[in-house]
Short mmCIF file of C-alpha atoms in Angstrom, two decimals:
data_model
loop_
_atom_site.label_atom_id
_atom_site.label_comp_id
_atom_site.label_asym_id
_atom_site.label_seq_id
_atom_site.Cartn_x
_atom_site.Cartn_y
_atom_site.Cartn_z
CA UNK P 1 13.02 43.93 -22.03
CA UNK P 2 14.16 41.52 -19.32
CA UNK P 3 10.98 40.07 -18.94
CA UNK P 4 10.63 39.37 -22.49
CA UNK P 5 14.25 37.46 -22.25
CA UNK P 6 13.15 35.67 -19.16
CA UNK P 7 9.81 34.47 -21.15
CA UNK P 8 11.57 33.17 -23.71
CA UNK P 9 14.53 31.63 -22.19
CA UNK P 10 11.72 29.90 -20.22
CA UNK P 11 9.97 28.55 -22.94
CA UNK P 12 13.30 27.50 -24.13
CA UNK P 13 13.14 25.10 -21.20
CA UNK P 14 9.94 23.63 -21.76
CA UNK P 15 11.18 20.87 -24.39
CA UNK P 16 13.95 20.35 -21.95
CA UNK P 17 11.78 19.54 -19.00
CA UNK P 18 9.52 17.59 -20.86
CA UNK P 19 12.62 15.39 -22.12
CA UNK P 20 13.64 14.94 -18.73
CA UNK P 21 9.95 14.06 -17.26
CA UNK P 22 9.75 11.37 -20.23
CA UNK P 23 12.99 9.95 -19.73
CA UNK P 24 12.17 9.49 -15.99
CA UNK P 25 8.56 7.89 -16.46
CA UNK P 26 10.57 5.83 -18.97
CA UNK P 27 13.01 3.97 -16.44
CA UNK P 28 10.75 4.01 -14.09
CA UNK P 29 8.26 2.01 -15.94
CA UNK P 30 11.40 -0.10 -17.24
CA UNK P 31 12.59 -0.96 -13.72
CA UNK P 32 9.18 -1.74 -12.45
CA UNK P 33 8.36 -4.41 -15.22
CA UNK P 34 11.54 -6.01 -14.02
CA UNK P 35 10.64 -5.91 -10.94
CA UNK P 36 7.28 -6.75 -11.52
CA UNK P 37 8.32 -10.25 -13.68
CA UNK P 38 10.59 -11.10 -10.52
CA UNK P 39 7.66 -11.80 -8.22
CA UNK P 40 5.63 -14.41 -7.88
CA UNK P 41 2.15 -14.77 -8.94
CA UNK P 42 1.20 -14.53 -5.28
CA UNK P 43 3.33 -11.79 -4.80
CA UNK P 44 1.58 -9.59 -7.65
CA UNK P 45 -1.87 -10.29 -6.15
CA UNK P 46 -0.05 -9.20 -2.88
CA UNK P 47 0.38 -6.00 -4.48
CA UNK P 48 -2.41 -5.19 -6.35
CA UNK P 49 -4.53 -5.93 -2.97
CA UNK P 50 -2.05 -3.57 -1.42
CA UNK P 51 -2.33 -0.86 -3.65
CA UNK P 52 -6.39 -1.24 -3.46
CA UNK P 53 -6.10 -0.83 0.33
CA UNK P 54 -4.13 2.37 -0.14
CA UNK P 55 -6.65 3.61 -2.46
CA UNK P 56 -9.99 2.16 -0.68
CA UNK P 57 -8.27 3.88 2.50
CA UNK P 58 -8.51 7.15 0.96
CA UNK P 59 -12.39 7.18 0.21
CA UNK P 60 -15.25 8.41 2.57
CA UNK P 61 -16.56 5.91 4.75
CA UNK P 62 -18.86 7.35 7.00
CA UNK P 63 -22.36 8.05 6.11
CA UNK P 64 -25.06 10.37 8.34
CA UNK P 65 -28.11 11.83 6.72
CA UNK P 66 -28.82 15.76 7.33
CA UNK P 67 -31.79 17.97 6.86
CA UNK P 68 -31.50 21.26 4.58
CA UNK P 69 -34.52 23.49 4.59
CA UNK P 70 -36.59 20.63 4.91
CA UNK P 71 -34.38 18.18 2.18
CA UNK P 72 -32.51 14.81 3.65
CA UNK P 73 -29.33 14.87 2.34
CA UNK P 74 -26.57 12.09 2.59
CA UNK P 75 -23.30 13.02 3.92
CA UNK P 76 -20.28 11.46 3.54
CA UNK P 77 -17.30 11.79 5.17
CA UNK P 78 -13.52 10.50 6.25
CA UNK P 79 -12.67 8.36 9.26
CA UNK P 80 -11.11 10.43 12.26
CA UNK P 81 -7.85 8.42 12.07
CA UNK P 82 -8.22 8.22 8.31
CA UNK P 83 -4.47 10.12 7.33
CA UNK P 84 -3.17 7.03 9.70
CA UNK P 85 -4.73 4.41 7.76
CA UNK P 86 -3.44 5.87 4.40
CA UNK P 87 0.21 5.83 5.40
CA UNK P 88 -0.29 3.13 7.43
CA UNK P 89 -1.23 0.78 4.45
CA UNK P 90 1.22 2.97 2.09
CA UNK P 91 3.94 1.88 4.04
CA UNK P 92 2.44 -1.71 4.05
CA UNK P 93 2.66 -1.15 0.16
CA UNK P 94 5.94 0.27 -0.36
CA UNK P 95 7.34 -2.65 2.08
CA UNK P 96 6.80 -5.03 -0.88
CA UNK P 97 9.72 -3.11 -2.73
CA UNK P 98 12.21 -4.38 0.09
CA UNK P 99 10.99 -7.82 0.46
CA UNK P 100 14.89 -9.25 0.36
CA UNK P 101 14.79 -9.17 3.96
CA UNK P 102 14.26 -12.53 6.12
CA UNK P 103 12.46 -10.60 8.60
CA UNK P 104 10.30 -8.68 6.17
CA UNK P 105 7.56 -11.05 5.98
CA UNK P 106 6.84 -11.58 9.64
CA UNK P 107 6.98 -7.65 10.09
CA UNK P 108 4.56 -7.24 7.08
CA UNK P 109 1.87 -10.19 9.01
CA UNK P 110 2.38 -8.59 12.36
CA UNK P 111 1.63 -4.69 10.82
CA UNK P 112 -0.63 -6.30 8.38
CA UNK P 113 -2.42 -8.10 11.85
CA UNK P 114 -2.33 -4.69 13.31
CA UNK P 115 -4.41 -2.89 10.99
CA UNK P 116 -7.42 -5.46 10.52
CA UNK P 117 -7.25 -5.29 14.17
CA UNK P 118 -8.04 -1.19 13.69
CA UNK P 119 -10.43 -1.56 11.64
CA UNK P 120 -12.37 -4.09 13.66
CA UNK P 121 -11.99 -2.61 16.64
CA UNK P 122 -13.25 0.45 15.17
CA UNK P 123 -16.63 -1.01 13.24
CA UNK P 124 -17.49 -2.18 16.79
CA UNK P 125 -16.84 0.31 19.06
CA UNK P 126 -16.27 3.43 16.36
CA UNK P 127 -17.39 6.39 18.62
CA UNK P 128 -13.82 7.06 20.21
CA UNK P 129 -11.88 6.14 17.35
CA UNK P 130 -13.55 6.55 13.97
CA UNK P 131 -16.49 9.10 14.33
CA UNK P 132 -17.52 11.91 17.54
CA UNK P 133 -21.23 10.99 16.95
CA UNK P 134 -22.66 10.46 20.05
CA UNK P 135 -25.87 8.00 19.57
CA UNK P 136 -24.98 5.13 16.92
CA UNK P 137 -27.73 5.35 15.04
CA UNK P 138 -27.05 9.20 13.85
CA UNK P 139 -24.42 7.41 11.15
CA UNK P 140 -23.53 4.13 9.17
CA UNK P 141 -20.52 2.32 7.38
CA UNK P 142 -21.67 2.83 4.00
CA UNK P 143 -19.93 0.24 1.21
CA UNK P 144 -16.37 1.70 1.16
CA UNK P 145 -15.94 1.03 4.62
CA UNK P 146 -16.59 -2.52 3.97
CA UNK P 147 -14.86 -2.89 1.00
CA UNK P 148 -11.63 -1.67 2.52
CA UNK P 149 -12.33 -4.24 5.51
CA UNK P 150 -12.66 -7.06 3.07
CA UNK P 151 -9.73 -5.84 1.14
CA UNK P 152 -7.50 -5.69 4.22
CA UNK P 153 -8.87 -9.63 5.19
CA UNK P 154 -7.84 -10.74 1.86
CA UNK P 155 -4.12 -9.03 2.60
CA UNK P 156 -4.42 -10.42 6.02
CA UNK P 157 -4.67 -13.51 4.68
CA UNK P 158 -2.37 -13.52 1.75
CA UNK P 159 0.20 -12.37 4.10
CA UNK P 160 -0.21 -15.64 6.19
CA UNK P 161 0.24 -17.74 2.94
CA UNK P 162 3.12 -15.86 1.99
CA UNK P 163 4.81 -16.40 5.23
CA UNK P 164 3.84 -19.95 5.92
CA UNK P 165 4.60 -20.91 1.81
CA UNK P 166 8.37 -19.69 0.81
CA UNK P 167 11.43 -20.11 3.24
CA UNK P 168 13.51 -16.90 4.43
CA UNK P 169 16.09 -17.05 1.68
CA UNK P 170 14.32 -16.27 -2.27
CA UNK P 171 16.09 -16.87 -5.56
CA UNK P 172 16.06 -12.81 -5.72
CA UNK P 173 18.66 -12.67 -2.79
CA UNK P 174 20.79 -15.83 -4.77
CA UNK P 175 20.23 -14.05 -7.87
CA UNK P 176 21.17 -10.29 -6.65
CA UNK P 177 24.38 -11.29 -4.19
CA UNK P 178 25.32 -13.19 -6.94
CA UNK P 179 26.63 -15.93 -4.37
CA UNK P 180 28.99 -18.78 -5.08
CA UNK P 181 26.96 -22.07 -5.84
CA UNK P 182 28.42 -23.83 -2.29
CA UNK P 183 27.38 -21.06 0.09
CA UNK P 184 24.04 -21.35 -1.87
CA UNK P 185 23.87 -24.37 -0.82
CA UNK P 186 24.47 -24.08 2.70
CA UNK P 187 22.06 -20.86 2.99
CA UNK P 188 19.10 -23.17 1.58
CA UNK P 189 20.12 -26.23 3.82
CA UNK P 190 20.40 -23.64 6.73
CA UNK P 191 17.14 -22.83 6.15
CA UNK P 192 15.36 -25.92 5.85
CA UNK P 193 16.63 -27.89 8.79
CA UNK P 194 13.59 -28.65 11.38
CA UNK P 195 15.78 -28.17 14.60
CA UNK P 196 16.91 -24.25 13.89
CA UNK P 197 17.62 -22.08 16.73
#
């Protein structure tokens, strides 16, 4: 008898849950649009780059052919340092959620720098870093390998726009401290004087 009043006090729950699941995707999808119609145009390729990196990251990208009772088969498999490439570029991605920050957008070039230097260090000498195969030619960088290296260039490179194009202070900083127009003022002429220290 308890387990029949435990069964139905769960599925008592159910619409309760599923209220509480939809009013959560809800917001969230509310407070991203904003957030999403704040940035720039350069910004949202920025992310959607950023998020393809994180994704292309998780994918096979090592190729080697074995033999099965006399079949070839193609293999496929993960980079050895491939969990530290996901977070790696997931915390490249969720940095773009903090971007208020002066210092945010050198940190994101130098981290963004540091990762395109992985992954070309790694297509060139891979054998210590990416793979344990010990003759070269026993595997190859099939396409996702390549896609996620052209991926991370275009990032690379957006990055360096995005930190040579907008000065350290953004309308979203104005517009969220809610400053006074005169300190505005001096923040933005503060910023743009050639002889800063």
């Amino acid at each position: 008898m308890i387990v029949l009043y435990e069964i139905l006090f769960f599925l008592q729950l159910i619409p309760i849950a599923l209220l509480g699941w939809f009013r959560s995707l809800f917001f969230s999808c509310i407070n991203f649009i904003k957030f999403w119609s704040r940035k720039t145009i350069l910004e949202q390729i920025s992310i959607l780059f950023l998020l393809s990196q994180v994704v292309l990251g998780t994918l096979p990208s090592i190729s080697y052919e074995v033999q099965f009772l006399g079949k070839k088969e193609l293999m496929n498999v993960s980079l050895k340092i491939n969990l530290w490439i996901i977070c790696y570029a997931g915390l490249l991605f969720t940095s773009h959620f903090f971007w208020k920050h002066p210092w945010h957008k050198g940190g994101f070039f130098i981290g963004q720098i540091l990762l395109a230097s992985l992954l070309g260090i790694g297509y060139w000498q891979p054998n210590p870093l990416f793979v344990d195969f010990l003759v070269r030619e026993d595997f190859f960088f099939n396409h996702n390998f390549f896609l996620l290296a052209g991926v991370c260039a275009i990032v690379t490179l957006l990055s360096i726009l995005r930190l040579l194009s907008s000065p350290a202070v953004s309308q979203e900083i104005i517009e969220d401290e809610q400053l006074e127009p005169a300190s505005v003022e001096r923040i933005l002429e503060a910023n743009q004087s050639p002889d800063r220290s």
